[in-house]
Amino acid sequence: MEATFPIEKIRNIGFIAHIDAGKTTVTEQVLFATGRIHRAGGVDEGNTAMDWMPQEKERGITITAAATTTYWQEHRINVIDTPGHVDFTAEVERSLRVLDGGIVVLDAVAGVQSQSETVWRQADTYNVPRICFVNKMDRVGASFERTIESIRRRLKGNPVAVQLPIGSEDQFAGMIDLITGMATIYPEGRVNEGNADRPDEVAMPPEYQSQFDQYRQEMIEKIAETDDALLIKYLEGEEIAQDELKAALRRATIDRKIVPVICGSAMFAKGVHNLLDAIIDLLPSPADVPPVEGVNPRTEEIEIRNPDASEPLAALAFKVATDPYVGRLVFLRVYSGTVKAGAVVTNTTKNGRERMGRLLRMHANSREELEEVTAGNICAAIGLKNTFTGDTICMQEGAVILEPPKFPKPVVSVAVEPNTKADQDRLSDALRKLADEDPTFLVSVNDETGQTIISGMGELHLEIIIDRLRREFSVDANIGKPQVAYRETLNRAVEQEHKHAKQTGGRGQYGHVCLRIEPQKKGDGFEFVDAIKGGAVPREYIPAVKKGVVEAMSSGVIAGYPVIDVKVTLYDGSYHEVDSSEHAFKAAAMQGFREACLKASPTLLEPIMRVEVITPEKYMGSVTGDLNSRRGMISDMDEIPSGKVVRAEVPLSEMFGYATSLRSVTQGRATYSMEFSQYLPAPASVTEVMMRKAS
Ligand SMILES: Nc1nc2c(ncn2[C@@H]2O[C@H](COP(=O)(O)OP(=O)(O)OP(=O)(O)O)[C@@H](O)[C@H]2O)c(=O)[nH]1
Ligand SMILES: [Mg+2]
């Protein structure tokens, strides 16, 4: 069955969007409409199949990306429902890395919101073709047209309506297909259990004819622009057949020239069947996207792996989760070849061997045991002990390393102090397990105070982790106040020499390095250049020099924060036949780097957040005043039916407790979201405080 399931009939897709747009509700309806579940749960009742964690059910938000498989029109659809809250952005990042297509869910009232912009950018990074689903057409103030306009304006996408809604708000009844001209009209008072059938297609209501003609014309024009042969036909006034239009639309979507837009109301189970059709008709199969590239670890050459079950195996681990029943699960996307349960495989990233235990396909509320999984599929593996997110799994023959997903660095930290010795023991084990699942969660120990510090993407992220510590691992602990994760950087290029030479009886120590340290452009990260000529520093010691620099970078000279965006060139040095060692060169590099930092006008950087507030007009003054008092810079104001939108850039250190403050100045009528924007130099006053704290 596995080997024979045709790859062209697989779709690996994900729902991505701003928080609360309705991703989980849509996913639930998809499972219901395809017969995987017999009752569509509700996020508000806390009984959806996809949001299964207790914290998700209680808060009505998605925290961790959940994968599930369903079938529609003889196609297999692997679905990933991602969280919208920016603190869980890692879940979106890893999902987009392995998906072939995305569905951007938009709220028909709010249009494009801040997080929609972020996921859109992420999808661009991974070249993921997408369609937009304008959800919540039933809400007061819903507008299909305005939402499309906001896609054009804020996402700079090329949206093309391929449906026309029939009515809106409480009159929203269905949609007209702009290619076929047929309408889907849902009966009133649709419920979420029992009947998941799609209503029969009917002729469109005659009063929509002129609007239909206009929309259809626009659609054809946009499609024709992406296809020379069609364009000629169009310009010559020839009729273009429906099949031709469909094929061209599919090509243009997969090539990311067009973003088709459809609509619906997930809460009332409207538009889900058409969405499923669109997933199959418009989004690519694994065979429609370019083959994956990997680096051969021996030759360092780039090699291509085709989506073919008989090619060498190449699979990417994109998620690790602890399942209450089966234990540690490693989610894999198989790009090429076939992976078999029980096989001995190679983790190319870690350069180690592992035994693949059982293989599972995850369904909403059950799992299916598989003997093998072929190219193009997503599955979960049990038994891989040393495989982590981002690792590549191959067979020893034909091993390559695939590009891992990239994760942002945590910006907020808190200290955790266990109450008893027993809590202390449980704490380190629990934190290790949690960090294993989540690449944006870091654990460190403060050298001076011995305190355990946990860092994450935001207050909510850490709150959930602490909640899990208590519930899943029974750790009782005191939690400190949230702290900002500052960074340090350098502003001037300097050259620095350091000789580490010790003679203490017996064998001495000798390492001598000349380093050039230069600031890099923001975001360019760390670069180490070996410019040694004539073996002034022998080859075997160069990795130790790099190691020394990296270690010194983890604790900057201003207040001990990590140093970022620097280029370090090792251009000269010397060695001693007997006394030189890796240790001595590492020590020389560490010292040299620190001395260089002191001369290179070091700067403290603080994280700046992009904040978006939606408020009723009468509180605008209070909201902007409050943001200004937090060193906020207002960047943009906008108007949507539910109120005014204020966008600002505000230092994270000023944003703690913002939820409470916003509630009080707006009587609870405003909402906000925030995400990391950039690191900027901190003002002198902040730098001074941090220096005093550190010394
Ligand atoms: N009126 C209306 N409400 C909807 C619709 N779809 C979802 N909702 C509501 O919107 C809220 C958010 O829905 P979710 O499905 O949890 O949204 P989400 O995008 O998964 O949210 P996160 O996972 O937290 O990012 C819930 O209260 C839903 O009941 C819809 O079509 N119409
Ligand atoms: Mg959700």
XYZ file of C-alpha atoms and ligand atoms in Angstrom, residues 17-26 43-44 51 60-62 81-85 135-139 264-268, ligand 1:
63
model
C -1.773 32.770 10.356
C -2.086 35.393 13.033
C -3.319 34.225 16.437
C -7.059 33.453 16.533
C -7.580 33.625 12.753
C -9.198 30.213 12.960
C -6.482 27.722 11.909
C -7.453 25.087 14.451
C -11.154 25.522 13.730
C -10.487 25.087 10.005
C -11.699 25.757 20.380
C -14.008 27.634 22.747
C -5.274 21.305 20.419
C -7.959 28.229 23.610
C -4.713 28.748 21.728
C -2.397 26.428 19.840
C -1.833 23.113 12.286
C 0.580 25.743 13.586
C 0.263 28.234 16.467
C -0.287 31.913 15.670
C 1.215 33.375 18.817
C -12.315 32.979 7.264
C -15.020 34.352 9.581
C -17.136 35.682 6.704
C -20.057 35.426 9.167
C -18.717 38.122 11.504
C -15.629 30.648 4.189
C -16.697 30.441 7.778
C -15.056 27.556 9.598
C -17.190 27.996 12.669
C -20.322 27.325 10.636
N -17.327 34.034 14.010
C -16.409 33.124 13.730
N -15.522 32.759 14.666
C -14.596 31.837 14.337
C -14.529 31.254 13.044
N -13.498 30.387 13.021
C -12.953 30.415 14.246
N -13.607 31.285 15.049
C -13.320 31.598 16.454
O -12.080 32.281 16.517
C -11.373 31.919 17.698
C -10.012 31.392 17.355
O -10.119 30.193 16.635
P -8.920 29.157 16.549
O -9.323 28.115 15.573
O -8.450 28.745 17.877
O -7.812 30.080 15.908
P -6.291 29.706 15.654
O -5.904 30.423 14.416
O -6.094 28.232 15.670
O -5.582 30.371 16.918
P -4.106 30.060 17.500
O -3.846 28.617 17.311
O -4.107 30.439 18.920
O -3.188 30.909 16.694
C -12.243 30.901 18.409
O -12.988 31.565 19.381
C -13.136 30.362 17.314
O -14.372 29.889 17.780
C -15.508 31.666 12.074
O -15.543 31.209 10.937
N -16.407 32.589 12.481
